[in-house]
Coordinates of C-alpha atoms in Angstrom, one line a residue:
Chain A
X1 CA -45.8 7.0 11.3
X2 CA -44.1 3.8 10.1
X3 CA -44.9 4.5 6.5
X4 CA -43.4 7.9 6.7
X5 CA -40.1 6.9 8.3
X6 CA -39.4 3.8 6.1
X7 CA -38.2 5.5 2.9
X8 CA -35.6 7.6 4.7
X9 CA -33.2 4.8 5.8
X10 CA -33.2 3.4 2.3
X11 CA -32.3 6.7 0.8
X12 CA -29.6 7.1 3.4
X13 CA -28.4 3.6 2.6
X14 CA -27.9 4.5 -1.0
X15 CA -26.1 7.7 -0.3
X16 CA -23.6 5.9 2.0
X17 CA -23.1 3.3 -0.8
X18 CA -22.4 6.1 -3.2
X19 CA -19.9 7.6 -0.8
X20 CA -18.2 4.2 -0.4
X21 CA -17.8 3.8 -4.0
X22 CA -16.6 7.3 -4.5
X23 CA -13.8 6.7 -1.9
X24 CA -12.8 3.5 -3.5
X25 CA -12.7 5.1 -7.0
X26 CA -10.7 8.1 -5.8
X27 CA -8.1 5.8 -4.2
X28 CA -8.0 3.7 -7.4
X29 CA -7.0 6.9 -9.2
X30 CA -4.3 7.6 -6.5
X31 CA -2.8 4.1 -6.8
X32 CA -3.0 3.9 -10.7
X33 CA -1.7 7.4 -11.4
X34 CA 2.1 6.6 -11.2
X35 CA 1.6 3.4 -13.2
X36 CA -0.4 5.3 -15.9
X37 CA 2.4 7.8 -16.1
X38 CA 5.1 5.1 -16.4
X39 CA 3.1 3.2 -19.2
X40 CA 2.1 6.1 -21.3
X41 CA 5.5 7.7 -21.2
X42 CA 7.3 4.5 -22.1
X43 CA 5.2 4.2 -25.2
X44 CA 6.1 7.7 -26.3
X45 CA 8.8 8.5 -28.8
X46 CA 11.8 10.7 -28.1
X47 CA 10.1 13.5 -30.0
X48 CA 6.9 13.3 -28.2
X49 CA 8.3 13.5 -24.6
X50 CA 7.3 16.9 -23.4
X51 CA 7.1 17.7 -19.7
X52 CA 4.2 20.1 -20.3
X53 CA 2.2 17.4 -22.0
X54 CA 3.3 14.5 -19.8
X55 CA -0.2 13.3 -18.9
X56 CA -1.3 13.1 -22.6
X57 CA -1.7 9.8 -24.3
X58 CA 1.1 8.9 -26.8
X59 CA 0.0 9.9 -30.3
X60 CA -0.8 6.5 -31.9
X61 CA -1.2 7.6 -35.5
X62 CA 2.1 9.3 -36.0
X63 CA 4.5 6.4 -36.0
X64 CA 6.6 7.5 -39.0
X65 CA 9.6 8.4 -36.8
X66 CA 9.3 5.2 -34.9
X67 CA 11.8 2.4 -35.5
X68 CA 10.0 -0.4 -33.9
X69 CA 6.2 0.3 -34.3
X70 CA 3.6 -2.4 -33.5
X71 CA 0.5 -0.1 -33.3
X72 CA 2.3 1.5 -30.4
X73 CA 5.9 2.7 -30.5
X74 CA 8.3 0.3 -28.8
X75 CA 11.5 2.3 -29.3
X76 CA 11.8 3.2 -25.6
X77 CA 11.6 -0.5 -24.6
X78 CA 14.2 -1.5 -27.2
X79 CA 16.7 1.1 -26.0
X80 CA 16.1 0.3 -22.4
X81 CA 16.4 -3.4 -22.9
X82 CA 19.2 -3.7 -25.4
X83 CA 21.1 -0.5 -24.5
X84 CA 21.7 2.3 -27.1
X85 CA 23.3 5.6 -27.6
X86 CA 22.5 6.8 -24.0
X87 CA 22.1 3.5 -22.1
X88 CA 25.5 1.7 -21.8
X89 CA 24.3 -1.2 -19.8
X90 CA 21.0 -2.4 -21.2
X91 CA 18.2 -3.9 -19.0
X92 CA 18.7 -7.3 -20.6
X93 CA 22.1 -7.6 -18.9
X94 CA 20.7 -6.3 -15.7
X95 CA 17.8 -8.7 -15.9
X96 CA 20.1 -11.6 -16.2
X97 CA 22.0 -10.3 -13.2
X98 CA 18.9 -10.0 -11.1
X99 CA 17.9 -13.5 -12.0
X100 CA 21.3 -15.0 -11.4
X101 CA 21.3 -13.3 -7.9
X102 CA 17.6 -13.8 -6.9
X103 CA 16.9 -17.4 -7.9
X104 CA 19.8 -19.2 -5.9
X105 CA 19.4 -16.9 -3.0
X106 CA 15.7 -17.4 -2.9
X107 CA 15.9 -21.2 -3.2
X108 CA 18.8 -21.7 -0.6
X109 CA 17.2 -19.4 2.0
X110 CA 13.8 -21.0 1.6
X111 CA 15.2 -24.6 2.1
X112 CA 17.2 -23.4 5.0
X113 CA 14.1 -21.7 6.5
X114 CA 12.1 -24.8 6.2
X115 CA 14.7 -26.9 8.1
X116 CA 15.3 -24.2 10.7
X117 CA 11.6 -23.6 11.2
X118 CA 11.1 -27.3 11.7
X119 CA 13.7 -27.6 14.4
X120 CA 12.5 -24.4 16.1
X121 CA 8.9 -25.4 16.1
X122 CA 9.1 -29.1 16.8
X123 CA 12.5 -29.9 18.5
X124 CA 12.7 -27.1 21.1
X125 CA 16.0 -27.6 22.8
X126 CA 16.6 -25.7 26.0
X127 CA 16.5 -21.9 25.5
X128 CA 15.2 -22.4 21.9
X129 CA 12.8 -19.5 22.3
X130 CA 15.5 -17.1 23.4
X131 CA 17.7 -18.2 20.6
X132 CA 14.8 -17.7 18.2
X133 CA 14.1 -14.1 19.4
X134 CA 17.8 -13.3 19.1
X135 CA 17.7 -14.6 15.5
X136 CA 14.5 -12.6 14.9
X137 CA 16.2 -9.4 15.9
X138 CA 18.3 -9.8 12.8
X139 CA 15.2 -9.3 10.7
X140 CA 14.8 -5.7 12.0
X141 CA 18.3 -4.3 12.2
X142 CA 19.0 -1.3 9.9
X143 CA 21.6 -2.8 7.6
X144 CA 23.5 0.4 7.9
X145 CA 24.8 -0.9 11.2
X146 CA 26.5 -3.8 9.6
X147 CA 27.4 -2.4 6.2
X148 CA 31.0 -1.6 6.8
X149 CA 32.1 -5.0 8.3
X150 CA 29.9 -6.7 5.6
X151 CA 31.8 -5.0 2.8
X152 CA 35.2 -5.8 4.4
X153 CA 34.2 -9.5 4.9
X154 CA 32.7 -9.9 1.4
X155 CA 36.0 -8.5 0.0
X156 CA 38.1 -10.8 2.3
X157 CA 36.4 -13.9 1.1
X158 CA 36.7 -12.9 -2.5
X159 CA 33.1 -12.4 -3.3
X160 CA 33.2 -8.6 -3.6
X161 CA 32.0 -7.2 -6.9
X162 CA 30.3 -10.3 -8.2
X163 CA 26.8 -11.8 -8.0
X164 CA 27.8 -14.7 -5.7
X165 CA 28.6 -12.2 -3.0
X166 CA 25.0 -10.9 -3.3
X167 CA 23.6 -14.4 -3.2
X168 CA 25.6 -15.1 -0.1
X169 CA 24.6 -11.9 1.7
X170 CA 20.9 -12.2 0.8
X171 CA 20.9 -15.8 2.0
X172 CA 22.4 -14.9 5.4
X173 CA 20.1 -12.0 6.1
X174 CA 17.1 -14.0 4.9
X175 CA 17.5 -16.6 7.6
X176 CA 15.4 -14.9 10.3
X177 CA 12.3 -14.1 8.2
X178 CA 12.3 -17.5 6.5
X179 CA 12.7 -19.3 9.8
X180 CA 9.9 -17.1 11.3
X181 CA 7.3 -18.0 8.6
X182 CA 8.1 -21.7 8.5
X183 CA 8.2 -21.9 12.3
X184 CA 4.8 -20.3 12.7
X185 CA 3.4 -22.5 10.0
X186 CA 4.8 -25.7 11.5
X187 CA 3.5 -24.7 14.9
X188 CA 0.0 -25.3 13.5
X189 CA 0.7 -28.8 12.5
X190 CA -0.6 -30.9 15.4
X191 CA 2.0 -32.9 17.4
X192 CA -0.2 -35.9 17.4
X193 CA 0.5 -36.6 13.7
X194 CA 4.2 -36.6 14.5
X195 CA 3.7 -38.9 17.5
X196 CA 1.9 -41.4 15.5
X197 CA 4.8 -41.6 13.1
X198 CA 7.2 -41.9 16.0
X199 CA 5.5 -44.9 17.4
X200 CA 6.2 -46.6 14.1
X201 CA 9.8 -45.8 14.7
X202 CA 10.3 -42.5 12.9
X203 CA 13.1 -40.2 13.9
X204 CA 13.8 -36.5 13.4
X205 CA 14.7 -37.0 9.7
X206 CA 11.8 -39.3 8.7
X207 CA 9.3 -37.2 10.5
X208 CA 10.5 -34.2 8.4
X209 CA 10.6 -36.2 5.2
X210 CA 7.3 -38.1 5.5
X211 CA 5.1 -35.9 7.7
X212 CA 6.3 -32.3 7.6
X213 CA 7.5 -31.8 4.0
X214 CA 4.3 -33.2 2.4
X215 CA 2.3 -30.6 4.4
X216 CA 4.7 -27.7 3.6
X217 CA 3.8 -26.5 0.0
X218 CA 1.7 -23.6 1.1
X219 CA 4.5 -22.3 3.4
X220 CA 7.1 -22.8 0.7
X221 CA 5.0 -20.7 -1.8
X222 CA 4.7 -17.9 0.7
X223 CA 8.4 -17.9 1.6
X224 CA 9.5 -18.2 -2.0
X225 CA 7.4 -15.3 -3.0
X226 CA 8.5 -13.2 -0.1
X227 CA 12.2 -13.9 -0.7
X228 CA 11.9 -13.4 -4.5
X229 CA 10.2 -10.0 -4.1
X230 CA 12.5 -8.8 -1.5
X231 CA 15.8 -9.9 -3.1
X232 CA 14.7 -8.8 -6.5
X233 CA 13.8 -5.3 -5.1
X234 CA 16.9 -4.9 -3.0
X235 CA 19.0 -1.8 -3.7
X236 CA 21.3 -1.2 -0.7
X237 CA 23.3 -4.4 -0.8
X238 CA 23.6 -4.4 -4.6
X239 CA 24.7 -0.7 -4.8
X240 CA 27.3 -1.4 -2.0
X241 CA 28.7 -4.8 -3.2
X242 CA 28.7 -4.8 -7.0
X243 CA 29.5 -2.6 -9.8
X244 CA 29.1 -2.1 -13.6
X245 CA 28.2 -5.1 -15.5
X246 CA 27.0 -7.0 -12.4
X247 CA 24.4 -4.5 -11.5
X248 CA 20.9 -6.0 -10.9
X249 CA 17.9 -4.2 -12.3
X250 CA 17.2 -1.8 -9.4
X251 CA 20.8 -0.4 -9.6
X252 CA 20.8 -0.2 -13.3
X253 CA 17.5 1.6 -13.3
X254 CA 18.8 4.1 -10.7
X255 CA 21.8 4.8 -12.9
X256 CA 19.7 5.3 -16.0
X257 CA 17.5 7.6 -14.0
X258 CA 20.5 9.5 -12.7
X259 CA 22.0 10.1 -16.1
X260 CA 21.1 13.3 -17.7
X261 CA 21.5 12.0 -21.2
X262 CA 18.8 9.4 -20.9
X263 CA 15.3 10.5 -22.0
X264 CA 12.3 10.1 -19.8
X265 CA 10.6 7.7 -22.1
X266 CA 13.6 5.3 -21.9
X267 CA 13.8 5.7 -18.1
X268 CA 10.1 4.9 -17.7
X269 CA 10.4 1.9 -20.0
X270 CA 13.3 0.7 -17.8
X271 CA 11.2 1.3 -14.7
X272 CA 8.4 -0.7 -16.2
X273 CA 10.7 -3.6 -17.1
X274 CA 12.2 -3.6 -13.5
X275 CA 8.8 -3.7 -11.9
X276 CA 7.4 -6.4 -14.2
X277 CA 8.8 -9.6 -12.8
X278 CA 7.7 -9.0 -9.1
X279 CA 4.4 -7.5 -10.4
X280 CA 3.7 -10.7 -12.4
X281 CA 4.4 -12.8 -9.3
X282 CA 2.0 -10.6 -7.4
X283 CA -0.7 -10.8 -10.0
X284 CA -0.5 -14.6 -10.4
X285 CA 0.1 -15.5 -6.7
X286 CA -1.4 -12.5 -4.9
X287 CA -3.1 -14.5 -2.2
X288 CA 0.2 -16.1 -1.0
X289 CA 2.0 -12.7 -1.3
X290 CA -0.6 -11.3 1.1
X291 CA 0.0 -14.2 3.5
X292 CA 3.8 -13.5 3.5
X293 CA 3.1 -9.8 4.3
X294 CA 0.9 -10.8 7.3
X295 CA 3.4 -13.3 8.5
X296 CA 6.2 -10.7 8.2
X297 CA 4.3 -8.6 10.7
X298 CA 4.8 -11.4 13.3
X299 CA 1.1 -12.0 13.4
X300 CA 1.1 -15.1 11.2
Chain B
X1 CA 5.4 -32.5 22.1
X2 CA 5.0 -35.2 24.7
X3 CA 8.1 -35.7 26.7
X4 CA 8.1 -39.5 26.6
X5 CA 8.6 -39.4 22.8
X6 CA 11.5 -36.9 22.9
X7 CA 14.8 -38.5 22.6
X8 CA 17.9 -36.6 23.6
X9 CA 20.0 -37.5 20.7
X10 CA 17.5 -36.0 18.4
X11 CA 17.5 -32.7 20.2
X12 CA 21.3 -32.6 19.9
X13 CA 21.0 -33.5 16.1
X14 CA 18.4 -30.7 15.7
X15 CA 20.7 -28.3 17.4
X16 CA 23.5 -29.3 15.1
X17 CA 21.4 -28.8 12.0
X18 CA 20.5 -25.4 13.2
X19 CA 24.0 -24.5 14.2
X20 CA 25.3 -23.1 10.8
X21 CA 22.4 -20.7 10.5
X22 CA 22.9 -19.7 14.1
X23 CA 26.6 -19.0 13.5
X24 CA 25.7 -17.1 10.4
X25 CA 23.3 -14.8 12.3
X26 CA 25.7 -14.5 15.3
X27 CA 28.5 -13.4 13.0
X28 CA 26.7 -11.3 10.5
X29 CA 24.3 -9.7 12.8
X30 CA 25.8 -9.5 16.3
X31 CA 29.5 -9.8 15.4
X32 CA 29.1 -7.1 12.7
X33 CA 27.2 -4.8 15.0
X34 CA 30.1 -5.1 17.5
X35 CA 32.6 -4.5 14.7
X36 CA 30.7 -1.4 13.5
X37 CA 30.7 -0.1 17.1
X38 CA 34.4 -0.6 17.1
X39 CA 34.9 1.3 13.8
X40 CA 32.7 4.1 15.2
X41 CA 35.1 4.7 18.1
X42 CA 38.2 4.1 16.0
X43 CA 40.7 6.4 14.4
X44 CA 39.7 5.2 10.9
X45 CA 38.9 8.7 9.7
X46 CA 39.7 8.6 6.0
X47 CA 40.6 6.3 3.3
X48 CA 40.3 2.6 2.6
X49 CA 42.9 1.4 5.0
X50 CA 41.4 0.4 8.4
X51 CA 42.8 2.0 11.6
X52 CA 41.3 0.5 14.7
X53 CA 43.2 2.7 17.3
X54 CA 40.7 3.9 19.8
X55 CA 39.8 7.6 19.5
X56 CA 36.8 7.9 21.8
X57 CA 33.4 9.2 20.9
X58 CA 34.7 11.9 18.6
X59 CA 32.6 10.7 15.7
X60 CA 29.4 11.0 17.8
X61 CA 30.4 14.4 19.2
X62 CA 30.8 15.6 15.6
X63 CA 27.3 14.2 14.6
X64 CA 25.5 15.8 17.5
X65 CA 27.6 19.0 17.4
X66 CA 28.8 18.6 20.9
X67 CA 31.6 20.9 22.0
X68 CA 32.8 24.2 20.7
X69 CA 34.8 22.7 17.8
X70 CA 31.9 20.7 16.3
X71 CA 28.9 23.0 17.1
X72 CA 28.7 24.5 13.6
X73 CA 30.5 21.7 11.7
X74 CA 28.9 20.5 8.4
X75 CA 28.4 17.0 10.0
X76 CA 26.4 18.4 12.8
X77 CA 24.3 20.6 10.4
X78 CA 23.7 17.6 8.1
X79 CA 22.8 15.2 10.8
X80 CA 20.5 17.8 12.5
X81 CA 18.7 18.1 9.2
X82 CA 18.6 14.3 9.0
X83 CA 17.0 14.1 12.4
X84 CA 14.5 16.8 11.5
X85 CA 13.6 15.1 8.3
X86 CA 13.3 11.6 9.6
X87 CA 11.1 12.7 12.5
X88 CA 8.8 14.6 10.2
X89 CA 8.8 11.9 7.6
X90 CA 8.0 9.1 10.2
X91 CA 5.2 11.0 11.8
X92 CA 3.5 12.1 8.6
X93 CA 4.1 8.6 6.9
X94 CA 2.6 6.6 9.8
X95 CA -0.3 9.0 10.2
X96 CA -1.0 8.9 6.5
X97 CA -0.8 5.2 6.2
X98 CA -3.0 4.6 9.3
X99 CA -5.7 7.0 8.1
X100 CA -5.6 5.7 4.5
X101 CA -5.3 2.0 5.5
X102 CA -7.9 2.1 8.2
X103 CA -10.4 4.0 6.0
X104 CA -9.9 1.7 3.1
X105 CA -10.2 -1.4 5.4
X106 CA -13.4 -0.1 6.9
X107 CA -14.9 0.7 3.6
X108 CA -14.0 -2.6 2.1
X109 CA -15.3 -4.5 5.1
X110 CA -18.9 -3.3 4.3
X111 CA -19.8 -5.9 1.6
X112 CA -18.4 -3.9 -1.3
X113 CA -18.9 -5.3 -4.8
X114 CA -15.6 -6.1 -6.3
X115 CA -13.8 -6.2 -3.0
X116 CA -11.1 -8.5 -4.2
X117 CA -10.4 -6.3 -7.1
X118 CA -10.0 -3.1 -5.0
X119 CA -7.9 -4.9 -2.4
X120 CA -5.5 -6.3 -4.9
X121 CA -5.2 -3.0 -6.6
X122 CA -4.4 -1.1 -3.4
X123 CA -1.8 -3.6 -2.4
X124 CA 0.1 -4.0 -5.6
X125 CA 2.7 -1.2 -4.9
X126 CA 4.0 -3.5 -2.1
X127 CA 5.4 -5.7 -4.9
X128 CA 7.3 -2.9 -6.5
X129 CA 10.8 -1.8 -5.7
X130 CA 11.2 1.6 -4.0
X131 CA 13.5 2.6 -6.9
X132 CA 10.6 2.3 -9.3
X133 CA 8.2 4.0 -7.0
X134 CA 10.7 6.8 -6.4
X135 CA 11.3 7.3 -10.1
X136 CA 7.6 7.5 -10.9
X137 CA 6.9 9.9 -8.1
X138 CA 9.9 12.0 -8.7
X139 CA 8.5 12.7 -12.1
X140 CA 5.0 13.3 -10.7
X141 CA 6.6 16.0 -8.5
X142 CA 8.4 17.9 -11.2
X143 CA 7.0 21.4 -10.9
X144 CA 7.7 23.0 -14.2
X145 CA 8.9 26.4 -15.0
X146 CA 6.7 29.2 -13.7
X147 CA 7.2 31.2 -17.0
X148 CA 6.4 28.3 -19.3
X149 CA 3.8 26.3 -17.4
X150 CA 3.2 23.6 -14.8
X151 CA 4.1 20.0 -15.1
X152 CA 3.5 16.8 -13.1
X153 CA 1.0 16.9 -10.3
X154 CA 0.8 20.7 -10.5
X155 CA -0.5 20.3 -14.1
X156 CA -3.1 17.9 -12.7
X157 CA -4.1 20.4 -10.1
X158 CA -4.5 23.0 -12.9
X159 CA -6.7 20.7 -14.9
X160 CA -8.8 20.3 -11.7
X161 CA -9.1 24.1 -11.4
X162 CA -6.6 24.2 -8.5
X163 CA -4.1 26.1 -10.5
X164 CA -3.4 28.5 -7.7
X165 CA -1.7 25.6 -5.8
X166 CA 1.6 25.0 -7.5
X167 CA 4.4 24.6 -5.0
X168 CA 7.9 24.2 -6.3
X169 CA 8.5 20.7 -4.9
X170 CA 12.2 20.8 -5.4
X171 CA 12.7 24.0 -3.4
X172 CA 14.4 24.0 0.0
X173 CA 11.3 25.4 1.8
X174 CA 10.9 24.0 5.3
X175 CA 7.6 24.4 7.1
X176 CA 8.2 25.4 10.7
X177 CA 7.0 27.7 13.4
X178 CA 8.5 31.2 12.5
X179 CA 10.3 32.7 15.4
X180 CA 8.6 36.1 14.7
X181 CA 5.1 34.7 14.9
X182 CA 2.9 35.0 18.0
X183 CA 3.5 31.3 19.0
X184 CA 7.2 31.6 18.2
X185 CA 7.5 34.8 20.4
X186 CA 5.6 33.1 23.2
X187 CA 7.9 30.1 23.0
X188 CA 11.1 32.1 23.2
X189 CA 9.5 34.0 26.1
X190 CA 9.3 30.8 28.1
X191 CA 12.7 29.7 27.0
X192 CA 11.6 27.3 24.3
X193 CA 12.8 29.4 21.5
X194 CA 14.5 26.5 19.8
X195 CA 11.2 25.0 19.0
X196 CA 10.4 27.8 16.6
X197 CA 13.1 27.2 14.1
X198 CA 13.7 25.4 10.8
X199 CA 15.4 22.7 12.9
X200 CA 11.9 21.4 13.7
X201 CA 9.7 21.2 10.7
X202 CA 8.9 19.4 7.5
X203 CA 10.3 20.4 4.2
X204 CA 8.5 20.3 0.9
X205 CA 11.0 17.6 -0.3
X206 CA 10.1 15.4 2.7
X207 CA 6.4 15.8 1.8
X208 CA 7.1 14.3 -1.7
X209 CA 8.8 11.3 0.0
X210 CA 5.9 11.0 2.4
X211 CA 3.4 10.8 -0.5
X212 CA 5.5 8.3 -2.4
X213 CA 5.9 6.1 0.7
X214 CA 2.2 6.3 1.6
X215 CA 1.4 5.2 -1.9
X216 CA 3.7 2.2 -1.5
X217 CA 2.8 1.1 2.1
X218 CA -0.8 2.1 2.8
X219 CA -2.2 -0.9 1.0
X220 CA -0.2 -3.1 3.4
X221 CA -1.6 -1.2 6.4
X222 CA -5.0 -1.7 4.9
X223 CA -4.4 -5.5 4.6
X224 CA -3.3 -5.7 8.2
X225 CA -6.5 -3.8 9.4
X226 CA -8.7 -5.8 7.1
X227 CA -7.3 -9.0 8.6
X228 CA -8.1 -7.6 12.0
X229 CA -11.5 -6.5 11.2
X230 CA -12.4 -9.9 9.8
X231 CA -11.3 -11.3 13.1
X232 CA -13.9 -9.3 15.1
X233 CA -17.1 -11.3 15.3
X234 CA -20.3 -9.8 14.0
X235 CA -22.0 -10.7 17.2
X236 CA -19.9 -8.1 19.0
X237 CA -21.0 -5.3 16.7
X238 CA -24.5 -6.5 16.8
X239 CA -24.5 -6.5 20.6
X240 CA -23.3 -2.9 20.6
X241 CA -25.9 -1.9 18.0
X242 CA -28.7 -3.6 20.1
X243 CA -27.5 -1.6 23.1
X244 CA -28.3 1.5 21.0
X245 CA -24.9 2.5 19.9
X246 CA -24.7 4.5 16.7
X247 CA -22.5 3.2 13.9
X248 CA -19.9 5.8 14.8
X249 CA -19.9 4.7 18.5
X250 CA -19.5 1.1 17.4
X251 CA -16.3 2.0 15.7
X252 CA -15.0 4.3 18.4
X253 CA -15.8 2.2 21.4
X254 CA -15.7 -1.3 20.1
X255 CA -13.7 -1.8 16.9
X256 CA -10.8 0.7 17.3
X257 CA -10.0 -0.5 20.9
X258 CA -10.1 -4.1 19.6
X259 CA -7.7 -3.2 16.8
X260 CA -5.2 -1.8 19.1
X261 CA -2.6 -4.6 18.8
X262 CA -2.8 -4.2 14.9
X263 CA -2.3 -0.4 15.3
X264 CA 0.8 -1.2 17.4
X265 CA 2.2 -3.6 14.9
X266 CA 1.6 -1.1 12.1
X267 CA 3.3 1.7 14.0
X268 CA 6.3 -0.4 14.8
X269 CA 6.8 -1.8 11.3
X270 CA 6.3 1.4 9.6
X271 CA 8.4 3.4 12.0
X272 CA 11.1 0.8 11.6
X273 CA 11.1 0.9 7.9
X274 CA 11.0 4.7 7.9
X275 CA 14.0 5.0 10.1
X276 CA 16.2 3.2 7.5
X277 CA 14.6 4.7 4.5
X278 CA 17.2 4.9 1.8
X279 CA 16.2 3.6 -1.7
X280 CA 13.2 5.9 -2.0
X281 CA 15.3 9.0 -1.2
X282 CA 18.0 8.0 -3.7
X283 CA 15.5 7.4 -6.4
X284 CA 13.7 10.7 -5.8
X285 CA 17.0 12.7 -6.3
X286 CA 18.9 12.3 -3.0
X287 CA 19.6 14.8 -0.3
X288 CA 18.3 17.9 -2.1
X289 CA 19.5 21.5 -1.7
X290 CA 20.6 22.2 1.8
X291 CA 19.9 18.6 3.0
X292 CA 16.1 19.3 2.7
X293 CA 15.3 15.7 2.2
X294 CA 18.5 14.0 3.4
X295 CA 18.0 11.0 5.7
X296 CA 20.3 9.3 8.2
X297 CA 20.6 6.2 6.0
X298 CA 21.5 8.4 3.0
X299 CA 24.0 10.3 5.1
X300 CA 25.5 7.0 6.3
X301 CA 26.2 5.6 2.8
X302 CA 27.4 8.9 1.5
X303 CA 29.8 9.5 4.4
X304 CA 31.1 5.9 4.4
X305 CA 31.3 4.9 0.7
X306 CA 31.1 8.3 -1.0
X307 CA 33.6 10.2 1.2
X308 CA 35.5 7.2 2.7
X309 CA 35.0 8.4 6.3
X310 CA 34.5 5.1 7.9
X311 CA 34.4 6.0 11.6
X312 CA 31.9 8.7 10.9
X313 CA 29.7 6.5 8.8
X314 CA 29.8 3.7 11.4
X315 CA 28.6 6.2 14.0
X316 CA 25.6 7.1 12.0
X317 CA 24.8 3.4 11.5
X318 CA 25.1 2.8 15.3
X319 CA 22.7 5.7 16.1
X320 CA 20.2 4.2 13.6
X321 CA 20.5 0.9 15.2
X322 CA 20.0 2.3 18.7
X323 CA 16.8 4.2 17.5
X324 CA 15.4 1.1 15.9
X325 CA 16.2 -1.1 18.9
X326 CA 14.2 1.2 21.1
X327 CA 11.2 0.2 19.0
X328 CA 12.0 -3.4 18.2
X329 CA 13.3 -4.8 21.4
X330 CA 10.2 -4.1 23.5
X331 CA 8.0 -5.2 20.6
X332 CA 9.8 -8.5 20.1
X333 CA 9.7 -9.2 23.8
X334 CA 6.1 -8.4 24.0
X335 CA 5.1 -10.5 21.0
X336 CA 7.0 -13.5 22.1
X337 CA 5.7 -13.4 25.7
X338 CA 2.2 -13.2 24.3
X339 CA 2.9 -16.2 22.2
X340 CA 4.1 -18.2 25.2
X341 CA 0.8 -17.3 27.0
X342 CA -1.2 -18.7 24.2

């Protein structure tokens, strides 16, 4: 009896493994497909872009029409990056804009977040929790509900139409999420460590400087990545508050995509370039990226 | 923090340090919401010059088609389409993300080889801008010319032997209950005829948005579920198995109930991001013919900054805020109360 029933579970086990890997592989295809399309199209030449052959690999061996060949044809990237007959604002300009906007906003909001999180976690004044939840609500509002006053205010303080306006706006609306992640992280630092320092005469500043800050790097990495990705990928604020030569990459890409005179291969190259910075951050620091995502769901 | 070590001056200093951020949030969130509300009931109908004279709920009446004058106005028609689209989008998007995310998390939780690789692969779309996602999927959903051949995803279907399935993704087709169908006639018989109309339904254009949004966010859902699954001790599953539960019953009776808080978070977060969906729609070509894939946020921007109708745009923003507050306020209250109990 026992000898007859033993082989069956093992066979079932293998079948279920097979099904598991089939599921994983089919989803791999689903997630890869758009990326595959972006990459193969951006390596095509103008002459090779044909909707009815859009899934085909770019022809490697016919590079005679290509201006910038390096085994593959890099023409699309050249035009997307430097601008050209159909692209008036090249991605190089937009890249600098994105960088000029994202780096200061990320740094300022992260430092602010650390300080705010410290106060909210360790120096709870009366009603601190109510104040905190009122701040958190700001993380969830649809920005459409503040867009009109925001535009008027940014105009009034003279920051409309330039990158400093975007830095300012991103910093303000990043306060809630940054405070949340730091507060949750600092809540896990035991108060006993702080108390030991206070017996030695430490105060609110020295506790932060000598106890909290040295323990903070993991939280800093998480918040920096979160802010960098979100601000880099923002479209709504940028499309509302800046124009023309100050466009960050997302807006420039959307304009390139909306223009009928820009070929698909150039559009896809521009899309690839826009995605690359945040994608690199994700590939290099993926674990911290995930932690930020989990913290953002309030369950940090 | 023990009370004996707490000095009052430090609490005051702490509050002062916090104050600039609090003022920032107070002004830029709460002040601006009030300001928007003011604009929405103002007489600032057209043009760049603000006019804050009170004009009642006119803008809202126009949106919801209330009153003889507005019942068939273009604003009411457009906003009606927005509501239909955002409801259809939200339901399908959340259902899709939960099904895909939960399945992937369950599968990855079973000691899969290369788990880290798959997990990172499924999550990478989260790092990408909706504009890039939208552009890629917009091209995936080009349908081609029926006389020349299929393109995009339809061409892939053809390669897979599914050539009979080639919808024109850019058409204005809306799936809904037809009034002349059996169910439709029954509904109108009991006075619910309005349920069988294109006002309730999902358009092909919205489906393309749903697929792109699931592509972007299902990995995130998976990550949340995976974290939840890792938090359930193996002893619990073992205990259920010892009691004779099948693998299916373990999931249905033990794991899914335990994951309820995560499912709630997922629903709230996804619903909230789908209510204000904007970038993706823009990148996938905007409102579409006959507003087939228009969304409230797209309408808001277009009305406000495209047509310079500020009161009307502010009203749309306020409706969006109210809808998302219905989700967020209970959720925030609940999460924070739970935190206090901990």
